[in-house]
Amino acid sequence: MSESQREKNEMLTLHKILFTICSISLLYKYYTTTVPTLVRIKDVKFSVLGPYNTTKIVVEDNYDQLIDIKNFAFKVNPQPCESYPTGLLLMVIVSSNPNNLENRKIIRNTWGRNLDSTKVVFLLGESENVTVYNQVKDESMKYGDIVQGNFIDVYRNMTYKHVMGLKWVSHHCPTAKYILKTDDDVVVNSHELRRFLARELSPWGARDLISCQVLEHAKAQRTEKSKWRVTTEEYPLKYYPTYCAGWAILYSQDVVPRLLKTAQSTPYFWIDDVHITGVCAQKIGVARTTFTSLILTPNKVNLLTMLGPDYAGPFIFGPPDLSSERIKEIWKAIPE
Ligand SMILES: *[C@@H]1O[C@H](CO)[C@@H](O)[C@H](O)[C@H]1NC(C)=O
Ligand SMILES: *[C@@H]1O[C@H](CO)[C@@H](O)[C@H](O)[C@H]1NC(C)=O
Ligand SMILES: *[C@@H]1O[C@H](CO)[C@@H](O)[C@H](O)[C@H]1NC(C)=O
């Protein structure tokens, strides 16, 4: 073989390799962009319901008790579900701090705007600051979307807040087919979420659904400076059970009263997502289904806000811990 012929052969091989790489990446892109969303929920552990599956919600619960608070009462208790006797597709319960008036305002004006068959309420405790206490009172009279319990709103009380949400849904909105628990610094692509629930899951609801960003083999934090530090008295084991990151948890209707019942009789642990979607979910035997593929990654946030929705791909949940500005930016970039 001459020198030039060998060069030619090498070039040919190189071209073949490049061609193969291109084909694979094109195929990959084709696959990932045309497969429907449900298929992207890997390892489905729940069942979807049809028109013949009647769901009967049984609530066995002491209304005046919240875990170990014996004189629990709702200070404010709106009833947005009463106008949907046959059921609402989605009830969103947003864990919010009384101080975060601005976050609530943004959610009301963006993704939480009253959409057909979707309602949003904010879960609050009581502020110890009189000014804030009165602001919340005015706000709840104006918007009617605040569910407030008679416990002090502090970080260590966030499990009370989550369980209060389960209690409120069980007693006052039992016909909602799906319940999304989220935080006030999160953006939800609510158009896409409703399409996803009604078309890719089922408009009749589901059973045994707890879907979220699933966390496995997480260690209980013992270091002094961690925000999430827990003592061995609070939590004796080294690892947490598999649980859901608390910023976006999708429950099916049947799961909520079951989790409530269990949480009511399980000793209090202050990290609510570990407690409710880890310890209690394990007790009722409901597996957690991951929806990681439905989350917009921080990189994709940039693609979305700079180049537009086609570049970010479909998503339902934005990343957590967003600033108000970021929530507005992302919402603006989402098509209806
Ligand atoms: C829904 O109803 C169908 C028909 O009666 C039944 O075969 C199916 O098992 C039910 N699904 C659930 C989750 O109960
Ligand atoms: C109470 O809240 C108001 C409004 O946010 C704030 O200006 C004030 O400093 C707070 N008071 C105390 C004692 O923290
Ligand atoms: C949580 O709320 C209860 C009831 O209001 C209160 O007694 C308790 O002190 C609060 N917890 C903390 C850590 O402040």
CSV table of C-alpha atoms and ligand atoms in Angstrom, one decimal:
chain,number,residue,atom,x,y,z
A,1,MET,CA,0.0,0.0,0.0
A,2,SER,CA,1.3,3.4,-0.9
A,3,GLU,CA,1.6,6.2,1.6
A,4,SER,CA,-1.3,8.2,0.0
A,5,GLN,CA,-3.5,5.1,-0.2
A,6,ARG,CA,-3.0,4.5,3.5
A,7,GLU,CA,-3.9,8.1,4.2
A,8,LYS,CA,-7.0,7.7,2.1
A,9,ASN,CA,-8.0,4.6,4.1
A,10,GLU,CA,-7.5,6.4,7.4
A,11,MET,CA,-9.6,9.2,6.2
A,12,LEU,CA,-12.4,6.8,5.2
A,13,THR,CA,-12.3,5.1,8.7
A,14,LEU,CA,-12.5,8.5,10.3
A,15,HIS,CA,-15.5,9.5,8.2
A,16,LYS,CA,-17.2,6.2,9.1
A,17,ILE,CA,-16.6,6.9,12.8
A,18,LEU,CA,-17.9,10.4,12.5
A,19,PHE,CA,-20.9,9.3,10.5
A,20,THR,CA,-21.7,6.7,13.2
A,21,ILE,CA,-21.5,9.2,16.0
A,22,CYS,CA,-23.8,11.6,14.1
A,23,SER,CA,-26.3,8.9,13.5
A,24,ILE,CA,-26.3,7.8,17.1
A,25,SER,CA,-26.8,11.3,18.4
A,26,LEU,CA,-29.6,12.0,15.9
A,27,LEU,CA,-31.3,8.8,16.9
A,28,TYR,CA,-30.9,9.7,20.5
A,29,LYS,CA,-32.4,13.1,19.9
A,30,TYR,CA,-35.2,11.6,18.0
A,31,TYR,CA,-35.9,9.1,20.8
A,32,THR,CA,-35.7,11.5,23.6
A,33,THR,CA,-37.9,14.1,21.9
A,34,THR,CA,-40.7,11.9,20.6
A,35,VAL,CA,-41.2,9.4,23.4
A,36,PRO,CA,-44.3,10.5,25.4
A,37,THR,CA,-43.9,11.9,28.8
A,38,LEU,CA,-45.4,9.0,30.7
A,39,VAL,CA,-42.7,6.7,29.3
A,40,ARG,CA,-40.1,9.0,30.7
A,41,ILE,CA,-41.4,8.2,34.2
A,42,LYS,CA,-39.3,5.1,34.6
A,43,ASP,CA,-40.4,2.2,36.7
A,44,VAL,CA,-44.1,3.0,37.2
A,45,LYS,CA,-45.3,1.9,40.7
A,46,PHE,CA,-48.8,3.2,40.7
A,47,SER,CA,-52.0,2.5,38.8
A,48,VAL,CA,-54.2,4.9,36.8
A,49,LEU,CA,-58.0,4.8,37.1
A,50,GLY,CA,-60.7,4.6,34.5
A,51,PRO,CA,-64.3,5.7,34.5
A,52,TYR,CA,-65.4,2.5,36.3
A,53,ASN,CA,-63.0,2.8,39.2
A,54,THR,CA,-65.0,4.6,41.9
A,55,THR,CA,-62.9,5.9,44.6
A,56,LYS,CA,-64.3,6.2,48.1
A,57,ILE,CA,-62.3,8.4,50.5
A,58,VAL,CA,-62.6,7.2,54.0
A,59,VAL,CA,-61.3,9.8,56.5
A,60,GLU,CA,-60.7,8.4,60.0
A,61,ASP,CA,-59.2,11.4,61.7
A,62,ASN,CA,-59.6,13.4,64.9
A,63,TYR,CA,-60.2,16.9,63.5
A,64,ASP,CA,-59.0,18.7,66.6
A,65,GLN,CA,-55.7,17.0,66.8
A,66,LEU,CA,-52.5,17.6,64.8
A,67,ILE,CA,-50.0,14.9,65.7
A,68,ASP,CA,-49.3,15.9,69.4
A,69,ILE,CA,-51.1,19.2,69.3
A,70,LYS,CA,-54.4,18.3,71.1
A,71,ASN,CA,-56.2,21.6,70.6
A,72,PHE,CA,-55.5,22.1,66.9
A,73,ALA,CA,-57.8,24.4,64.9
A,74,PHE,CA,-57.7,26.1,61.6
A,75,LYS,CA,-57.4,29.8,62.2
A,76,VAL,CA,-58.4,30.4,58.6
A,77,ASN,CA,-60.2,27.8,56.6
A,78,PRO,CA,-61.3,28.6,53.0
A,79,GLN,CA,-63.4,26.1,51.0
A,80,PRO,CA,-62.4,26.5,47.4
A,81,CYS,CA,-63.4,22.9,46.6
A,82,GLU,CA,-67.1,23.2,47.5
A,83,SER,CA,-67.9,24.5,44.0
A,84,TYR,CA,-66.5,21.3,42.5
A,85,PRO,CA,-68.8,18.5,44.0
A,86,THR,CA,-67.8,16.0,41.3
A,87,GLY,CA,-64.1,16.7,41.8
A,88,LEU,CA,-61.3,18.9,40.9
A,89,LEU,CA,-58.4,17.7,38.8
A,90,LEU,CA,-55.6,19.3,40.9
A,91,MET,CA,-55.3,20.8,44.3
A,92,VAL,CA,-52.0,22.6,44.9
A,93,ILE,CA,-50.9,23.1,48.5
A,94,VAL,CA,-48.0,25.5,48.9
A,95,SER,CA,-46.0,25.5,52.1
A,96,SER,CA,-45.3,29.2,52.7
A,97,ASN,CA,-43.8,31.4,55.4
A,98,PRO,CA,-46.0,34.2,56.7
A,99,ASN,CA,-43.2,36.7,55.8
A,100,ASN,CA,-43.2,35.6,52.2
A,101,LEU,CA,-46.0,37.9,51.0
A,102,GLU,CA,-44.1,38.7,47.8
A,103,ASN,CA,-43.7,35.0,46.9
A,104,ARG,CA,-47.4,34.4,47.3
A,105,LYS,CA,-48.2,37.4,45.2
A,106,ILE,CA,-46.0,36.2,42.4
A,107,ILE,CA,-47.4,32.7,42.5
A,108,ARG,CA,-51.0,34.1,42.3
A,109,ASN,CA,-49.9,36.2,39.3
A,110,THR,CA,-48.0,33.5,37.4
A,111,TRP,CA,-48.3,29.7,37.6
A,112,GLY,CA,-50.9,29.7,40.4
A,113,ARG,CA,-53.4,31.9,38.5
A,114,ASN,CA,-56.8,30.3,38.8
A,115,LEU,CA,-56.9,27.8,36.0
A,116,ASP,CA,-59.8,25.6,35.1
A,117,SER,CA,-60.2,22.7,37.5
A,118,THR,CA,-57.0,23.7,39.5
A,119,LYS,CA,-56.9,25.4,42.8
A,120,VAL,CA,-54.0,26.7,44.9
A,121,VAL,CA,-53.9,27.4,48.6
A,122,PHE,CA,-51.0,28.4,50.8
A,123,LEU,CA,-50.3,26.6,54.1
A,124,LEU,CA,-49.3,28.9,57.0
A,125,GLY,CA,-48.8,28.8,60.7
A,126,GLU,CA,-49.1,31.9,62.9
A,127,SER,CA,-46.4,34.6,62.9
A,128,GLU,CA,-45.1,35.8,66.2
A,129,ASN,CA,-44.6,39.2,64.6
A,130,VAL,CA,-47.8,41.3,65.1
A,131,THR,CA,-47.3,43.3,61.9
A,132,VAL,CA,-46.9,40.2,59.8
A,133,TYR,CA,-49.8,38.5,61.7
A,134,ASN,CA,-52.1,41.4,60.7
A,135,GLN,CA,-50.8,41.5,57.1
A,136,VAL,CA,-51.6,37.8,56.7
A,137,LYS,CA,-55.1,38.4,58.1
A,138,ASP,CA,-55.7,41.1,55.5
A,139,GLU,CA,-54.2,39.0,52.7
A,140,SER,CA,-56.4,36.0,53.5
A,141,MET,CA,-59.5,38.2,53.5
A,142,LYS,CA,-58.6,39.6,50.2
A,143,TYR,CA,-57.6,36.4,48.4
A,144,GLY,CA,-59.3,33.6,50.3
A,145,ASP,CA,-56.5,31.2,49.6
A,146,ILE,CA,-54.7,30.9,52.9
A,147,VAL,CA,-55.1,27.9,55.1
A,148,GLN,CA,-53.7,28.7,58.5
A,149,GLY,CA,-53.2,26.5,61.6
A,150,ASN,CA,-52.9,27.6,65.2
A,151,PHE,CA,-49.2,26.6,65.7
A,152,ILE,CA,-46.2,29.0,65.6
A,153,ASP,CA,-44.7,29.2,62.1
A,154,VAL,CA,-41.1,28.2,62.7
A,155,TYR,CA,-38.8,26.0,60.8
A,156,ARG,CA,-39.0,23.1,63.2
A,157,ASN,CA,-42.7,23.2,62.9
A,158,MET,CA,-42.8,22.4,59.2
A,159,THR,CA,-44.0,18.8,59.7
A,160,TYR,CA,-47.1,20.3,61.4
A,161,LYS,CA,-47.6,22.3,58.3
A,162,HIS,CA,-47.3,19.4,55.9
A,163,VAL,CA,-49.7,17.3,58.0
A,164,MET,CA,-52.1,20.2,58.3
A,165,GLY,CA,-52.1,20.2,54.5
A,166,LEU,CA,-53.0,16.5,54.4
A,167,LYS,CA,-55.7,17.1,57.0
A,168,TRP,CA,-57.2,20.0,55.1
A,169,VAL,CA,-57.3,18.1,51.8
A,170,SER,CA,-58.8,15.0,53.5
A,171,HIS,CA,-61.6,17.0,55.2
A,172,HIS,CA,-62.2,19.9,52.9
A,173,CYS,CA,-61.1,18.9,49.4
A,174,PRO,CA,-61.5,15.1,49.3
A,175,THR,CA,-62.7,15.0,45.7
A,176,ALA,CA,-59.4,16.4,44.2
A,177,LYS,CA,-58.0,13.7,41.9
A,178,TYR,CA,-54.4,14.8,42.4
A,179,ILE,CA,-52.7,16.9,45.1
A,180,LEU,CA,-49.4,18.7,44.5
A,181,LYS,CA,-47.5,19.8,47.6
A,182,THR,CA,-44.9,22.4,46.8
A,183,ASP,CA,-43.0,25.4,48.3
A,184,ASP,CA,-43.3,29.1,47.7
A,185,ASP,CA,-40.0,29.4,45.8
A,186,VAL,CA,-40.8,27.0,43.1
A,187,VAL,CA,-42.2,27.4,39.6
A,188,VAL,CA,-44.6,24.9,38.2
A,189,ASN,CA,-45.5,24.6,34.5
A,190,SER,CA,-49.1,24.4,35.4
A,191,HIS,CA,-50.4,24.2,31.8
A,192,GLU,CA,-48.2,21.2,31.1
A,193,LEU,CA,-48.9,19.6,34.5
A,194,ARG,CA,-52.7,19.6,33.8
A,195,ARG,CA,-52.2,18.2,30.4
A,196,PHE,CA,-49.9,15.5,31.9
A,197,LEU,CA,-52.4,14.6,34.6
A,198,ALA,CA,-55.4,14.5,32.4
A,199,ARG,CA,-53.9,12.9,29.3
A,200,GLU,CA,-50.8,10.9,30.3
A,201,LEU,CA,-52.0,9.8,33.7
A,202,SER,CA,-55.8,9.8,33.8
A,203,PRO,CA,-58.6,12.4,34.4
A,204,TRP,CA,-60.2,9.9,36.7
A,205,GLY,CA,-57.1,9.9,39.0
A,206,ALA,CA,-54.6,7.3,40.1
A,207,ARG,CA,-53.9,5.0,43.0
A,208,ASP,CA,-50.8,4.6,45.1
A,209,LEU,CA,-49.1,7.6,43.5
A,210,ILE,CA,-46.3,9.5,45.3
A,211,SER,CA,-44.2,11.0,42.6
A,212,CYS,CA,-41.3,13.4,43.2
A,213,GLN,CA,-37.5,13.7,42.9
A,214,VAL,CA,-36.7,10.5,44.8
A,215,LEU,CA,-33.7,10.6,47.2
A,216,GLU,CA,-32.1,7.4,48.3
A,217,HIS,CA,-29.5,6.4,50.9
A,218,ALA,CA,-29.4,10.0,52.3
A,219,LYS,CA,-27.5,10.2,55.5
A,220,ALA,CA,-28.9,12.0,58.6
A,221,GLN,CA,-26.7,15.1,59.0
A,222,ARG,CA,-24.8,15.2,62.3
A,223,THR,CA,-22.4,18.1,61.7
A,224,GLU,CA,-22.7,21.2,63.9
A,225,LYS,CA,-23.1,23.7,61.0
A,226,SER,CA,-25.6,21.9,58.8
A,227,LYS,CA,-29.0,23.5,58.5
A,228,TRP,CA,-30.4,19.9,58.5
A,229,ARG,CA,-28.5,18.7,61.5
A,230,VAL,CA,-30.5,16.2,63.5
A,231,THR,CA,-29.5,14.6,66.8
A,232,THR,CA,-29.6,10.9,67.4
A,233,GLU,CA,-32.5,11.5,69.8
A,234,GLU,CA,-34.5,13.1,67.0
A,235,TYR,CA,-33.5,10.4,64.5
A,236,PRO,CA,-31.5,7.4,65.7
A,237,LEU,CA,-30.6,5.7,62.4
A,238,LYS,CA,-27.6,6.6,60.2
A,239,TYR,CA,-29.6,6.7,56.9
A,240,TYR,CA,-33.0,8.1,56.0
A,241,PRO,CA,-35.5,5.8,54.2
A,242,THR,CA,-36.0,6.5,50.5
A,243,TYR,CA,-38.0,9.8,50.5
A,244,CYS,CA,-39.1,12.7,48.3
A,245,ALA,CA,-37.5,16.1,48.0
A,246,GLY,CA,-40.2,18.2,49.6
A,247,TRP,CA,-40.4,21.0,47.0
A,248,ALA,CA,-42.6,19.1,44.6
A,249,ILE,CA,-44.6,16.0,45.6
A,250,LEU,CA,-47.5,14.7,43.6
A,251,TYR,CA,-50.0,12.6,45.5
A,252,SER,CA,-53.0,10.7,44.2
A,253,GLN,CA,-56.3,11.2,46.1
A,254,ASP,CA,-56.2,7.9,48.0
A,255,VAL,CA,-52.7,8.4,49.4
A,256,VAL,CA,-53.5,11.6,51.3
A,257,PRO,CA,-55.9,10.3,54.0
A,258,ARG,CA,-53.7,7.2,54.5
A,259,LEU,CA,-50.6,9.3,55.0
A,260,LEU,CA,-52.6,11.6,57.4
A,261,LYS,CA,-53.8,8.7,59.5
A,262,THR,CA,-50.3,7.3,59.8
A,263,ALA,CA,-48.6,10.7,60.5
A,264,GLN,CA,-51.2,11.5,63.2
A,265,SER,CA,-49.9,8.5,65.3
A,266,THR,CA,-46.2,8.6,64.4
A,267,PRO,CA,-43.8,10.5,66.7
A,268,TYR,CA,-43.0,14.0,65.4
A,269,PHE,CA,-39.9,14.4,63.3
A,270,TRP,CA,-39.3,18.0,62.1
A,271,ILE,CA,-37.9,17.3,58.6
A,272,ASP,CA,-41.3,17.0,56.9
A,273,ASP,CA,-40.2,15.4,53.6
A,274,VAL,CA,-38.2,12.7,55.3
A,275,HIS,CA,-41.0,12.1,57.8
A,276,ILE,CA,-44.1,12.1,55.5
A,277,THR,CA,-42.7,10.7,52.2
A,278,GLY,CA,-40.1,8.5,53.9
A,279,VAL,CA,-41.1,7.1,57.2
A,280,CYS,CA,-44.9,7.4,56.8
A,281,ALA,CA,-45.0,6.4,53.1
A,282,GLN,CA,-43.0,3.3,54.0
A,283,LYS,CA,-45.5,2.5,56.7
A,284,ILE,CA,-48.5,2.6,54.3
A,285,GLY,CA,-46.5,0.7,51.8
A,286,VAL,CA,-46.6,3.1,48.9
A,287,ALA,CA,-43.6,3.2,46.6
A,288,ARG,CA,-42.2,6.6,45.4
A,289,THR,CA,-42.0,7.1,41.6
A,290,THR,CA,-39.3,9.4,40.4
A,291,PHE,CA,-40.2,12.2,38.0
A,292,THR,CA,-36.7,13.5,37.6
A,293,SER,CA,-37.1,13.7,33.8
A,294,LEU,CA,-39.9,16.3,34.3
A,295,ILE,CA,-37.6,18.7,36.2
A,296,LEU,CA,-36.0,21.6,34.4
A,297,THR,CA,-32.3,21.5,35.2
A,298,PRO,CA,-30.4,24.8,36.0
A,299,ASN,CA,-28.7,24.6,32.6
A,300,LYS,CA,-32.0,24.2,30.8
A,301,VAL,CA,-33.4,27.2,32.7
A,302,ASN,CA,-30.8,29.3,30.9
A,303,LEU,CA,-31.7,27.7,27.5
A,304,LEU,CA,-35.3,28.4,28.2
A,305,THR,CA,-35.0,32.0,29.3
A,306,MET,CA,-32.4,32.9,26.7
A,307,LEU,CA,-33.4,30.9,23.6
A,308,GLY,CA,-37.0,29.8,24.2
A,309,PRO,CA,-39.0,26.7,25.1
A,310,ASP,CA,-37.9,24.6,22.1
A,311,TYR,CA,-34.4,24.6,23.4
A,312,ALA,CA,-35.2,23.5,26.9
A,313,GLY,CA,-37.5,20.6,26.0
A,314,PRO,CA,-40.7,19.7,27.9
A,315,PHE,CA,-40.8,20.0,31.6
A,316,ILE,CA,-43.3,20.4,34.5
A,317,PHE,CA,-41.2,21.5,37.5
A,318,GLY,CA,-38.6,24.2,37.6
A,319,PRO,CA,-35.6,23.7,39.9
A,320,PRO,CA,-36.2,24.6,43.6
A,321,ASP,CA,-34.9,27.6,45.6
A,322,LEU,CA,-35.7,30.2,43.0
A,323,SER,CA,-35.7,34.0,43.5
A,324,SER,CA,-38.9,35.9,42.7
A,325,GLU,CA,-37.3,37.3,39.6
A,326,ARG,CA,-36.3,33.9,38.3
A,327,ILE,CA,-39.9,32.6,38.8
A,328,LYS,CA,-41.2,35.5,36.8
A,329,GLU,CA,-38.6,35.0,34.0
A,330,ILE,CA,-39.2,31.3,33.7
A,331,TRP,CA,-43.0,31.8,33.7
A,332,LYS,CA,-42.7,34.4,30.9
A,333,ALA,CA,-40.8,31.9,28.8
A,334,ILE,CA,-43.3,29.1,29.1
A,335,PRO,CA,-45.8,28.9,26.2
A,336,GLU,CA,-49.5,28.6,27.1
B,1,LIG,C1,-60.4,-0.4,37.6
B,1,LIG,O1,-61.5,-1.1,37.2
B,1,LIG,C2,-61.2,-2.1,36.3
B,1,LIG,C3,-62.5,-2.7,35.7
B,1,LIG,O2,-63.4,-2.9,36.7
B,1,LIG,C4,-60.4,-3.2,37.0
B,1,LIG,O3,-60.0,-4.2,36.2
B,1,LIG,C5,-59.1,-2.5,37.6
B,1,LIG,O4,-58.4,-3.4,38.4
B,1,LIG,C6,-59.5,-1.3,38.4
B,1,LIG,N1,-58.2,-0.6,38.8
B,1,LIG,C7,-57.9,-0.3,40.0
B,1,LIG,C8,-56.6,0.4,40.2
B,1,LIG,O5,-58.6,-0.5,41.0
B,2,LIG,C1,-42.0,42.5,62.1
B,2,LIG,O1,-42.2,42.5,60.7
B,2,LIG,C2,-42.1,43.8,60.1
B,2,LIG,C3,-42.5,43.6,58.6
B,2,LIG,O2,-41.9,42.6,58.0
B,2,LIG,C4,-40.6,44.2,60.3
B,2,LIG,O3,-40.5,45.5,59.7
B,2,LIG,C5,-40.3,44.2,61.8
B,2,LIG,O4,-39.0,44.6,62.0
B,2,LIG,C6,-40.6,42.9,62.4
B,2,LIG,N1,-40.6,43.1,63.9
B,2,LIG,C7,-39.8,42.3,64.6
B,2,LIG,C8,-39.9,42.5,66.1
B,2,LIG,O5,-39.2,41.3,64.2
B,3,LIG,C1,-44.3,24.8,67.2
B,3,LIG,O1,-45.7,25.2,67.5
B,3,LIG,C2,-46.1,24.9,68.8
B,3,LIG,C3,-47.6,25.2,68.9
B,3,LIG,O2,-47.8,26.6,68.5
B,3,LIG,C4,-45.3,25.7,69.8
B,3,LIG,O3,-45.8,25.3,71.1
B,3,LIG,C5,-43.9,25.3,69.6
B,3,LIG,O4,-43.1,26.1,70.5
B,3,LIG,C6,-43.4,25.5,68.2
B,3,LIG,N1,-42.1,25.0,68.0
B,3,LIG,C7,-41.0,25.7,68.0
B,3,LIG,C8,-39.7,25.0,67.8
B,3,LIG,O5,-41.0,26.9,68.1
